[in-house]
């Protein structure tokens, strides 16, 4: 986004900032046909474009006529508006999180200011279950190599993994959003993201960990570190590229601290997910205190990572 | 005078026609016989719904419900597009299946509390809260299926996995080894596919076509987790 913006004219940047402030407005009129639901799902080749202005916006019919009437907080329709996505849109967003590019802001380009809760919720659920399953499989494979390890289907891992991941995807974006709102007075032009957009970014950025966790079954240490680094790089890059336009106008110190905190928390999560090398202990009663491949449960017997 | 009076009183005679002589020629009664009962026809099978189910024997009630559940089991085992599961939904079948599955999956040993398999309550919670979450997801995506219909379908489609659990427990009575594991893996995979196909046959039509995959994926995850619990079950 930085390089493209320097080349762009001033009015384009104004337009994109105006778009940022009023997400319901329509900037360009493409040849989009209105489906019965009023959405246009157009695959846009966004390589090297100036930004949001040249892409065909989803022309919502109600937004053309009036401000969209938000249903009340207690009605079912309010929550239904967060699940207003199609299969191709979800797949497109996942692809966008897997391949972050420096000029492309995930919120503006992929979400188009229409966040959804389907992606984050089910990606977190999948990640929690995949973590538990692969943890189990790791134990099985280890037991095959070394029969002294006591095997047991460690079912409590599902609970621990689920709670950790869901808390991460909800509390960290909450803190981030609160911080950005607090700093809003420093920035003149670019508005901050809404809470749901932040949750969406975090949720989709966790998708890259799902294949990584499966690949971590390969018991080669340097390969595991390589996969871990790759996944962390992709995921953190997606987050940083999304946050950069918002913190760019802040003081350098604040921007650096914020971005490094985000990356650090993400790295902590990745480390927590990574399986630790299992050391074969000879006596079986001690084998139950093997380092699990999750944040250890708070029992005195478990080893501290 | 008397003769003329007599002849006028007798119709249909060869004497000159009296006033209403032709009436008898309009022989309606001969062509279309007017016969039958002039009473309100009684319906032959009147079922008194309001009071009879209270008075019938307990065996009748139980057998009727069991037959309904059994009919739906057949629909799950041979899935084809039909509305039976959706039209007459009930939650008895899912309850029976969930309790059976949870009883069989429950770990028996008491000492391994932390590292063991799921407890009865965990399986129960996973099945019911998983089904509720999938139903909510389906409704939020805009599906036109009611809450309990969806619960009913998801619960009934656990039947193949319950059968797989039974088979696994029987197979585990034999000696453990890779062949044992292969047999169990094969059975669980087949039953998992059967569950997915059965539930898709019932649920897929209720979603708009551009969101079908979004609604089916959580079902896939749900049955995958249950299959995983079945596969990793080890008797202590």
Coordinates of C-alpha atoms in Angstrom, one line a residue:
Chain A
X1 CA 0.0 0.0 0.0
X2 CA 2.9 2.4 0.8
X3 CA 4.5 2.3 -2.7
X4 CA 1.2 2.5 -4.5
X5 CA 0.0 5.4 -2.5
X6 CA 3.1 7.5 -3.1
X7 CA 2.5 7.1 -6.8
X8 CA -1.2 7.8 -6.7
X9 CA -2.7 11.2 -7.0
X10 CA -4.0 12.9 -3.9
X11 CA -7.6 12.5 -4.8
X12 CA -7.4 8.8 -5.1
X13 CA -6.2 8.6 -1.6
X14 CA -9.0 10.9 -0.5
X15 CA -11.4 8.6 -2.2
X16 CA -10.0 5.5 -0.5
X17 CA -10.1 7.3 2.8
X18 CA -13.7 8.4 2.2
X19 CA -14.5 4.9 1.4
X20 CA -12.9 3.9 4.7
X21 CA -15.1 6.2 6.6
X22 CA -18.4 5.4 4.9
X23 CA -18.3 1.8 4.1
X24 CA -21.8 1.7 2.7
X25 CA -21.1 4.1 -0.1
X26 CA -20.5 3.0 -3.6
X27 CA -17.4 4.4 -5.3
X28 CA -17.5 3.0 -8.9
X29 CA -20.2 1.6 -11.0
X30 CA -19.1 -1.5 -12.6
X31 CA -21.1 -3.7 -14.8
X32 CA -22.2 -5.7 -11.9
X33 CA -25.5 -7.5 -12.1
X34 CA -27.6 -7.6 -9.0
X35 CA -28.3 -11.1 -7.8
X36 CA -31.5 -11.5 -5.9
X37 CA -29.6 -10.9 -2.7
X38 CA -28.2 -7.7 -4.0
X39 CA -24.6 -8.7 -3.9
X40 CA -22.1 -8.9 -6.6
X41 CA -19.3 -11.4 -6.3
X42 CA -16.8 -10.4 -8.9
X43 CA -13.3 -11.9 -9.0
X44 CA -11.0 -8.9 -9.3
X45 CA -7.5 -9.1 -10.5
X46 CA -6.0 -6.8 -8.1
X47 CA -2.4 -6.9 -9.2
X48 CA -0.7 -3.6 -9.0
X49 CA -3.8 -1.5 -9.0
X50 CA -4.1 1.9 -7.5
X51 CA -6.2 0.7 -4.7
X52 CA -9.9 0.3 -3.9
X53 CA -11.1 2.8 -6.5
X54 CA -10.5 0.7 -9.5
X55 CA -12.2 -2.4 -8.2
X56 CA -15.8 -3.1 -8.7
X57 CA -17.5 -2.5 -5.5
X58 CA -20.3 -4.7 -4.3
X59 CA -23.3 -2.5 -5.2
X60 CA -25.8 -3.2 -2.5
X61 CA -29.2 -2.1 -3.6
X62 CA -30.2 -0.8 -0.2
X63 CA -27.1 1.2 0.2
X64 CA -27.8 3.0 -3.1
X65 CA -31.2 4.0 -1.8
X66 CA -30.6 4.7 1.8
X67 CA -28.5 4.0 4.8
X68 CA -28.8 0.3 5.6
X69 CA -31.2 -0.1 8.4
X70 CA -29.5 -2.2 11.1
X71 CA -31.8 -4.6 12.9
X72 CA -31.9 -4.5 16.6
X73 CA -29.3 -6.2 18.7
X74 CA -31.8 -8.7 20.1
X75 CA -33.3 -9.8 16.8
X76 CA -32.1 -12.8 14.8
X77 CA -31.6 -10.7 11.7
X78 CA -28.8 -8.8 13.4
X79 CA -26.7 -11.9 13.8
X80 CA -27.8 -13.1 10.4
X81 CA -26.1 -10.1 8.8
X82 CA -22.7 -11.4 10.0
X83 CA -23.2 -14.7 8.1
X84 CA -24.1 -13.1 4.8
X85 CA -21.4 -14.8 2.8
X86 CA -21.2 -17.2 -0.1
X87 CA -18.9 -20.2 -0.5
X88 CA -16.8 -18.4 -3.1
X89 CA -16.4 -15.3 -0.9
X90 CA -15.2 -17.4 2.0
X91 CA -12.7 -19.2 -0.2
X92 CA -11.6 -15.9 -1.6
X93 CA -10.9 -14.5 1.8
X94 CA -9.0 -17.6 2.9
X95 CA -6.8 -17.3 -0.2
X96 CA -6.3 -13.6 0.6
X97 CA -5.0 -14.5 4.0
X98 CA -2.7 -17.2 2.7
X99 CA -1.0 -14.9 0.3
X100 CA -0.5 -11.5 1.8
X101 CA 0.9 -8.9 -0.5
X102 CA 2.4 -5.6 0.7
X103 CA 0.0 -3.3 -1.2
X104 CA -3.1 -5.2 -0.3
X105 CA -5.0 -4.5 2.8
X106 CA -7.0 -7.5 3.8
X107 CA -9.9 -5.5 5.1
X108 CA -10.3 -3.2 2.2
X109 CA -9.5 -5.6 -0.6
X110 CA -10.9 -8.9 0.6
X111 CA -13.5 -8.1 3.2
X112 CA -14.6 -5.0 1.3
X113 CA -15.8 -3.7 4.6
X114 CA -18.2 -6.6 5.0
X115 CA -16.9 -8.7 7.8
X116 CA -18.3 -12.1 8.5
X117 CA -18.2 -14.3 11.5
X118 CA -18.5 -17.6 9.7
X119 CA -14.8 -17.7 8.7
X120 CA -13.3 -16.9 12.1
X121 CA -15.6 -19.2 14.1
X122 CA -15.2 -22.3 12.0
X123 CA -11.5 -21.8 11.3
X124 CA -10.9 -21.6 15.1
X125 CA -13.1 -24.7 15.7
X126 CA -11.2 -26.6 13.0
X127 CA -7.9 -25.5 14.4
X128 CA -8.8 -26.6 17.9
X129 CA -9.9 -30.0 16.7
X130 CA -7.0 -30.5 14.4
X131 CA -4.6 -29.6 17.2
X132 CA -6.2 -32.2 19.4
X133 CA -6.2 -34.9 16.7
X134 CA -2.6 -34.3 15.7
X135 CA -1.5 -34.2 19.3
X136 CA -3.1 -37.6 19.7
X137 CA -1.4 -38.9 16.5
X138 CA 1.9 -37.6 17.6
X139 CA 1.6 -39.7 20.8
X140 CA 0.6 -42.7 18.7
X141 CA 3.6 -42.4 16.4
X142 CA 5.9 -41.8 19.3
X143 CA 4.6 -44.9 21.0
X144 CA 5.3 -46.9 17.9
X145 CA 8.9 -45.9 18.0
X146 CA 9.2 -46.3 21.7
X147 CA 6.8 -48.7 23.3
X148 CA 7.5 -47.5 26.8
X149 CA 5.4 -44.4 26.3
X150 CA 2.0 -44.7 27.7
X151 CA -0.7 -44.0 25.2
X152 CA -4.0 -42.5 26.1
X153 CA -6.5 -40.5 24.1
X154 CA -6.0 -37.2 25.7
X155 CA -9.4 -35.7 25.3
X156 CA -8.9 -32.7 27.6
X157 CA -6.7 -31.2 24.9
X158 CA -9.8 -30.3 22.9
X159 CA -11.1 -28.2 25.7
X160 CA -7.8 -26.5 26.3
X161 CA -7.1 -25.8 22.7
X162 CA -10.6 -24.5 22.0
X163 CA -10.6 -22.1 24.9
X164 CA -7.1 -20.8 24.1
X165 CA -7.8 -20.2 20.4
X166 CA -11.2 -18.6 20.9
X167 CA -9.9 -16.3 23.6
X168 CA -7.0 -15.3 21.4
X169 CA -9.3 -14.5 18.5
X170 CA -11.7 -12.5 20.6
X171 CA -9.6 -10.8 23.3
X172 CA -6.6 -9.7 21.3
X173 CA -8.7 -8.0 18.6
X174 CA -10.7 -6.4 21.4
X175 CA -7.5 -5.0 22.9
X176 CA -6.2 -3.9 19.6
X177 CA -9.4 -2.2 18.6
X178 CA -9.6 -0.4 21.9
X179 CA -6.1 0.8 21.5
X180 CA -6.7 2.0 18.0
X181 CA -9.9 3.8 19.0
X182 CA -7.9 5.5 21.8
X183 CA -5.3 6.7 19.3
X184 CA -7.9 7.8 16.8
X185 CA -7.4 11.4 17.6
X186 CA -3.9 11.3 16.4
X187 CA -4.9 10.2 12.9
X188 CA -6.7 12.6 10.8
X189 CA -7.6 10.8 7.8
X190 CA -7.8 7.0 8.0
X191 CA -10.5 5.7 10.2
X192 CA -9.8 2.6 12.3
X193 CA -11.3 -0.7 11.6
X194 CA -14.5 -1.9 13.4
X195 CA -14.2 -4.6 16.0
X196 CA -15.7 -7.2 13.7
X197 CA -13.2 -6.4 10.9
X198 CA -10.4 -6.9 13.4
X199 CA -11.8 -10.2 14.6
X200 CA -12.2 -11.2 10.9
X201 CA -8.6 -10.4 10.1
X202 CA -7.3 -12.4 13.1
X203 CA -9.6 -15.3 12.4
X204 CA -8.6 -15.7 8.7
X205 CA -5.0 -15.2 9.5
X206 CA -5.1 -18.4 11.7
X207 CA -6.1 -20.5 8.7
X208 CA -2.5 -21.0 7.7
X209 CA -1.9 -22.9 10.9
X210 CA -4.3 -25.7 10.0
X211 CA -2.1 -27.3 7.3
X212 CA 1.0 -26.4 9.3
X213 CA -0.2 -28.4 12.3
X214 CA -0.9 -31.4 10.1
X215 CA 2.6 -31.1 8.6
X216 CA 4.1 -30.9 12.0
X217 CA 3.4 -34.6 12.3
X218 CA 6.6 -35.3 10.3
X219 CA 9.1 -36.0 13.1
X220 CA 12.0 -34.1 11.6
X221 CA 13.0 -31.2 13.9
X222 CA 14.5 -28.8 11.4
X223 CA 11.5 -29.3 9.1
X224 CA 9.1 -28.5 11.9
X225 CA 11.0 -25.3 12.7
X226 CA 10.9 -24.4 9.0
X227 CA 7.2 -25.0 8.7
X228 CA 6.6 -23.1 11.9
X229 CA 8.6 -20.1 10.7
X230 CA 6.9 -20.1 7.4
X231 CA 3.4 -20.2 8.9
X232 CA 4.3 -17.5 11.4
X233 CA 5.7 -15.3 8.6
X234 CA 2.7 -15.6 6.4
X235 CA 0.3 -15.1 9.2
X236 CA 2.0 -12.2 10.8
X237 CA 2.6 -10.6 7.4
X238 CA -1.1 -10.7 6.8
X239 CA -1.7 -8.9 10.1
X240 CA 1.0 -6.4 9.7
X241 CA 0.0 -5.4 6.1
X242 CA -3.5 -4.9 7.3
X243 CA -2.5 -2.8 10.3
X244 CA 0.2 -0.7 8.6
X245 CA -2.1 1.8 6.9
X246 CA -3.8 2.5 10.2
X247 CA -0.7 3.0 12.4
X248 CA 1.4 4.6 9.7
X249 CA 0.3 8.1 10.7
X250 CA 0.9 7.5 14.3
X251 CA 4.2 8.3 16.0
X252 CA 7.0 5.9 15.1
X253 CA 7.3 4.6 18.6
X254 CA 3.6 3.7 19.0
X255 CA 3.5 2.1 15.6
X256 CA 6.6 0.0 16.3
X257 CA 5.4 -1.1 19.7
X258 CA 2.0 -2.0 18.4
X259 CA 3.2 -4.1 15.5
X260 CA 5.8 -5.9 17.5
X261 CA 3.3 -6.7 20.2
X262 CA 1.0 -8.2 17.6
X263 CA 3.7 -10.3 16.0
X264 CA 4.9 -11.4 19.5
X265 CA 1.5 -12.6 20.5
X266 CA 1.1 -14.4 17.3
X267 CA 4.5 -16.1 17.8
X268 CA 3.4 -17.2 21.3
X269 CA 0.4 -18.8 19.9
X270 CA 2.4 -20.6 17.2
X271 CA 4.9 -21.8 19.8
X272 CA 2.1 -23.1 21.9
X273 CA 0.7 -25.1 19.1
X274 CA 4.0 -26.6 18.0
X275 CA 4.7 -30.1 19.3
X276 CA 7.6 -30.3 21.6
X277 CA 10.0 -33.1 21.1
X278 CA 9.0 -36.1 23.0
X279 CA 11.7 -37.6 25.2
X280 CA 11.3 -41.3 25.8
X281 CA 11.2 -41.9 29.5
X282 CA 11.7 -45.5 30.5
X283 CA 9.4 -45.9 33.5
X284 CA 5.7 -45.7 32.5
X285 CA 4.4 -43.8 35.5
X286 CA 6.6 -40.9 34.6
X287 CA 5.4 -41.1 31.0
X288 CA 2.2 -39.3 31.8
X289 CA 4.1 -36.2 32.5
X290 CA 5.3 -36.0 28.9
X291 CA 5.4 -32.6 27.4
X292 CA 2.1 -32.2 25.6
X293 CA 2.0 -30.3 22.4
X294 CA -0.1 -27.6 23.8
X295 CA 0.1 -25.0 26.6
X296 CA 0.5 -27.3 29.5
X297 CA -2.5 -27.8 31.8
X298 CA -1.9 -26.3 35.2
X299 CA -1.0 -29.4 37.1
X300 CA 2.2 -29.8 39.1
X301 CA 3.2 -32.9 37.1
X302 CA 3.4 -31.3 33.7
X303 CA 6.7 -29.9 32.4
X304 CA 6.9 -26.2 31.8
X305 CA 7.6 -25.4 28.2
Chain B
X1 CA -124.4 -38.7 -15.6
X2 CA -123.1 -41.4 -13.3
X3 CA -121.3 -43.1 -16.2
X4 CA -119.4 -39.9 -17.2
X5 CA -118.3 -39.3 -13.6
X6 CA -117.0 -42.8 -13.2
X7 CA -115.0 -42.6 -16.4
X8 CA -113.3 -39.3 -15.4
X9 CA -112.1 -40.8 -12.1
X10 CA -110.1 -43.6 -13.8
X11 CA -106.9 -42.4 -15.6
X12 CA -105.2 -44.4 -18.4
X13 CA -108.4 -46.0 -19.7
X14 CA -109.5 -46.1 -23.2
X15 CA -112.1 -43.4 -22.6
X16 CA -111.2 -39.9 -23.8
X17 CA -108.2 -38.5 -21.9
X18 CA -109.0 -36.8 -18.5
X19 CA -107.1 -33.8 -17.2
X20 CA -104.0 -35.5 -15.6
X21 CA -104.1 -38.6 -17.6
X22 CA -100.5 -38.4 -18.9
X23 CA -99.0 -38.1 -15.6
X24 CA -98.4 -41.8 -15.2
X25 CA -96.6 -41.8 -18.6
X26 CA -93.9 -39.7 -17.1
X27 CA -92.4 -42.8 -15.6
X28 CA -89.5 -41.4 -13.7
X29 CA -89.7 -44.1 -11.2
X30 CA -89.0 -46.7 -13.8
X31 CA -85.8 -45.2 -15.3
X32 CA -84.1 -43.9 -12.2
X33 CA -85.1 -45.8 -9.2
X34 CA -85.0 -43.5 -6.2
X35 CA -83.7 -45.7 -3.5
X36 CA -81.4 -45.7 -0.6
X37 CA -81.2 -44.5 2.9
X38 CA -82.0 -41.1 3.8
X39 CA -79.6 -41.0 6.7
X40 CA -76.1 -39.3 7.1
X41 CA -73.5 -41.8 6.1
X42 CA -71.3 -42.7 9.0
X43 CA -67.6 -42.8 8.5
X44 CA -66.4 -46.3 9.1
X45 CA -63.2 -45.5 11.1
X46 CA -63.6 -42.6 13.5
X47 CA -60.5 -42.2 15.6
X48 CA -61.2 -40.3 18.7
X49 CA -57.9 -38.6 19.1
X50 CA -58.8 -36.5 22.0
X51 CA -59.3 -39.2 24.5
X52 CA -58.0 -42.5 23.1
X53 CA -54.3 -41.9 23.5
X54 CA -54.9 -41.3 27.2
X55 CA -56.8 -44.4 27.6
X56 CA -54.8 -46.8 25.5
X57 CA -52.4 -49.2 27.1
X58 CA -48.8 -48.2 27.7
X59 CA -47.6 -50.9 25.4
X60 CA -49.5 -49.3 22.5
X61 CA -48.0 -45.9 23.2
X62 CA -44.5 -47.2 23.4
X63 CA -44.8 -49.4 20.4
X64 CA -46.2 -46.6 18.3
X65 CA -43.2 -44.4 19.2
X66 CA -40.8 -47.2 18.7
X67 CA -42.2 -47.9 15.3
X68 CA -41.8 -44.3 14.3
X69 CA -38.2 -44.3 15.5
X70 CA -37.5 -47.6 13.7
X71 CA -39.0 -46.2 10.5
X72 CA -36.6 -43.3 10.6
X73 CA -33.7 -45.5 11.3
X74 CA -34.5 -47.3 8.1
X75 CA -34.6 -44.0 6.3
X76 CA -31.1 -43.2 7.6
X77 CA -29.7 -46.6 6.7
X78 CA -31.0 -46.3 3.2
X79 CA -30.8 -42.6 2.5
X80 CA -32.7 -41.2 -0.4
X81 CA -34.3 -37.9 -0.8
X82 CA -37.4 -38.1 1.3
X83 CA -39.2 -35.8 3.7
X84 CA -40.1 -38.3 6.4
X85 CA -37.3 -37.3 8.7
X86 CA -38.2 -33.7 8.3
X87 CA -41.9 -33.9 8.4
X88 CA -42.4 -36.0 11.5
X89 CA -39.4 -35.1 13.5
X90 CA -38.9 -36.4 16.9
X91 CA -36.0 -36.4 19.3
X92 CA -36.4 -39.9 20.8
X93 CA -34.1 -41.4 18.3
X94 CA -31.2 -39.0 18.8
X95 CA -31.5 -39.4 22.5
X96 CA -31.3 -43.1 22.4
X97 CA -28.4 -43.0 20.0
X98 CA -26.5 -40.4 22.0
X99 CA -26.9 -42.2 25.3
X100 CA -25.8 -45.5 23.7
X101 CA -22.8 -43.9 22.2
X102 CA -21.8 -42.0 25.3
X103 CA -22.2 -45.2 27.4
X104 CA -20.0 -47.1 25.1
X105 CA -17.4 -44.4 24.8
X106 CA -17.1 -43.8 28.5
X107 CA -13.8 -44.7 29.9
X108 CA -14.0 -47.3 32.6
X109 CA -10.8 -46.7 34.6
X110 CA -11.0 -44.1 37.4
X111 CA -7.3 -43.4 37.9
X112 CA -6.5 -41.7 34.5
X113 CA -8.7 -38.7 34.9
X114 CA -6.5 -36.3 33.0
X115 CA -5.3 -38.3 30.2
X116 CA -8.1 -40.6 29.3
X117 CA -10.9 -40.6 26.8
X118 CA -14.0 -38.6 27.1
X119 CA -16.4 -39.0 29.9
X120 CA -20.2 -39.6 29.4
X121 CA -21.0 -36.0 30.0
X122 CA -18.3 -34.8 27.5
X123 CA -19.7 -37.0 24.7
X124 CA -23.2 -35.9 25.5
X125 CA -22.3 -32.3 25.5
X126 CA -20.3 -32.6 22.3
X127 CA -23.1 -34.3 20.5
X128 CA -25.9 -32.0 21.6
X129 CA -24.0 -28.7 21.5
X130 CA -22.4 -29.7 18.2
X131 CA -25.8 -30.3 16.8
X132 CA -27.2 -27.0 18.1
X133 CA -24.2 -25.1 16.8
X134 CA -24.6 -26.6 13.3
X135 CA -28.3 -25.9 13.3
X136 CA -27.7 -22.3 14.4
X137 CA -25.1 -22.0 11.7
X138 CA -27.4 -23.3 9.1
X139 CA -30.2 -20.9 10.1
X140 CA -27.8 -17.9 10.2
X141 CA -26.7 -18.7 6.7
X142 CA -30.3 -18.5 5.6
X143 CA -31.5 -22.0 5.5
X144 CA -35.2 -22.7 5.6
X145 CA -35.2 -25.7 8.0
X146 CA -36.6 -25.4 11.4
X147 CA -34.5 -25.8 14.5
X148 CA -35.8 -29.2 15.7
X149 CA -35.9 -30.7 12.2
X150 CA -32.3 -30.1 11.9
X151 CA -31.5 -31.5 15.3
X152 CA -33.6 -34.5 14.4
X153 CA -31.7 -35.2 11.2
X154 CA -28.3 -34.7 12.8
X155 CA -29.1 -36.9 15.7
X156 CA -30.5 -39.7 13.6
X157 CA -27.5 -39.7 11.3
X158 CA -25.3 -40.7 14.2
X159 CA -26.8 -44.2 13.8
X160 CA -24.0 -45.5 11.4
X161 CA -21.4 -44.2 13.8
X162 CA -23.1 -46.0 16.8
X163 CA -23.1 -49.2 14.7
X164 CA -19.4 -48.6 14.1
X165 CA -18.8 -48.2 17.8
X166 CA -20.5 -51.5 18.5
X167 CA -18.4 -53.2 15.9
X168 CA -15.2 -51.6 17.2
X169 CA -15.9 -52.8 20.7
X170 CA -16.5 -56.3 19.4
X171 CA -13.3 -56.2 17.4
X172 CA -11.3 -54.9 20.4
X173 CA -12.2 -58.1 22.3
X174 CA -9.8 -59.8 20.0
X175 CA -6.1 -59.4 20.4
X176 CA -4.6 -55.9 19.6
X177 CA -2.4 -55.3 16.7
X178 CA -2.1 -53.5 13.3
X179 CA -4.7 -55.8 11.7
X180 CA -7.1 -54.9 14.5
X181 CA -6.5 -51.3 13.9
X182 CA -6.9 -51.6 10.2
X183 CA -10.3 -53.3 10.6
X184 CA -11.5 -50.6 13.0
X185 CA -10.2 -47.8 10.7
X186 CA -12.0 -49.3 7.7
X187 CA -15.3 -49.7 9.6
X188 CA -15.1 -46.2 11.0
X189 CA -14.3 -44.6 7.6
X190 CA -17.2 -46.4 5.9
X191 CA -19.7 -45.4 8.6
X192 CA -18.4 -41.9 8.7
X193 CA -19.0 -41.6 4.9
X194 CA -22.4 -43.1 5.4
X195 CA -23.4 -40.6 8.0
X196 CA -22.2 -37.7 5.9
X197 CA -24.1 -39.0 2.8
X198 CA -27.3 -39.6 4.9
X199 CA -27.3 -36.1 6.5
X200 CA -26.4 -34.4 3.2
X201 CA -29.3 -36.1 1.5
X202 CA -31.7 -34.5 4.1
X203 CA -30.1 -31.2 4.8
X204 CA -28.6 -30.0 1.5
X205 CA -31.9 -29.0 -0.1
X206 CA -32.7 -26.5 2.7
X207 CA -29.8 -24.2 1.8
X208 CA -29.5 -21.8 -1.1
X209 CA -27.1 -23.3 -3.7
X210 CA -24.3 -20.9 -3.3
X211 CA -23.9 -21.7 0.4
X212 CA -24.4 -25.4 0.4
X213 CA -20.7 -26.1 1.1
X214 CA -20.7 -23.6 3.9
X215 CA -23.5 -25.4 5.6
X216 CA -22.2 -28.9 5.0
X217 CA -18.6 -28.4 6.2
X218 CA -19.6 -28.1 9.9
X219 CA -21.5 -31.4 9.6
X220 CA -18.4 -32.9 8.2
X221 CA -16.4 -31.6 11.1
X222 CA -19.0 -32.8 13.7
X223 CA -19.0 -36.4 12.4
X224 CA -15.2 -36.3 12.0
X225 CA -14.8 -35.5 15.7
X226 CA -17.2 -38.3 16.7
X227 CA -15.4 -40.7 14.4
X228 CA -12.2 -39.7 16.0
X229 CA -13.5 -40.4 19.5
X230 CA -14.7 -43.8 18.3
X231 CA -11.4 -44.7 16.6
X232 CA -9.2 -43.7 19.5
X233 CA -11.2 -45.6 22.1
X234 CA -9.1 -48.0 24.0
X235 CA -10.6 -50.2 26.6
X236 CA -8.6 -50.0 29.9

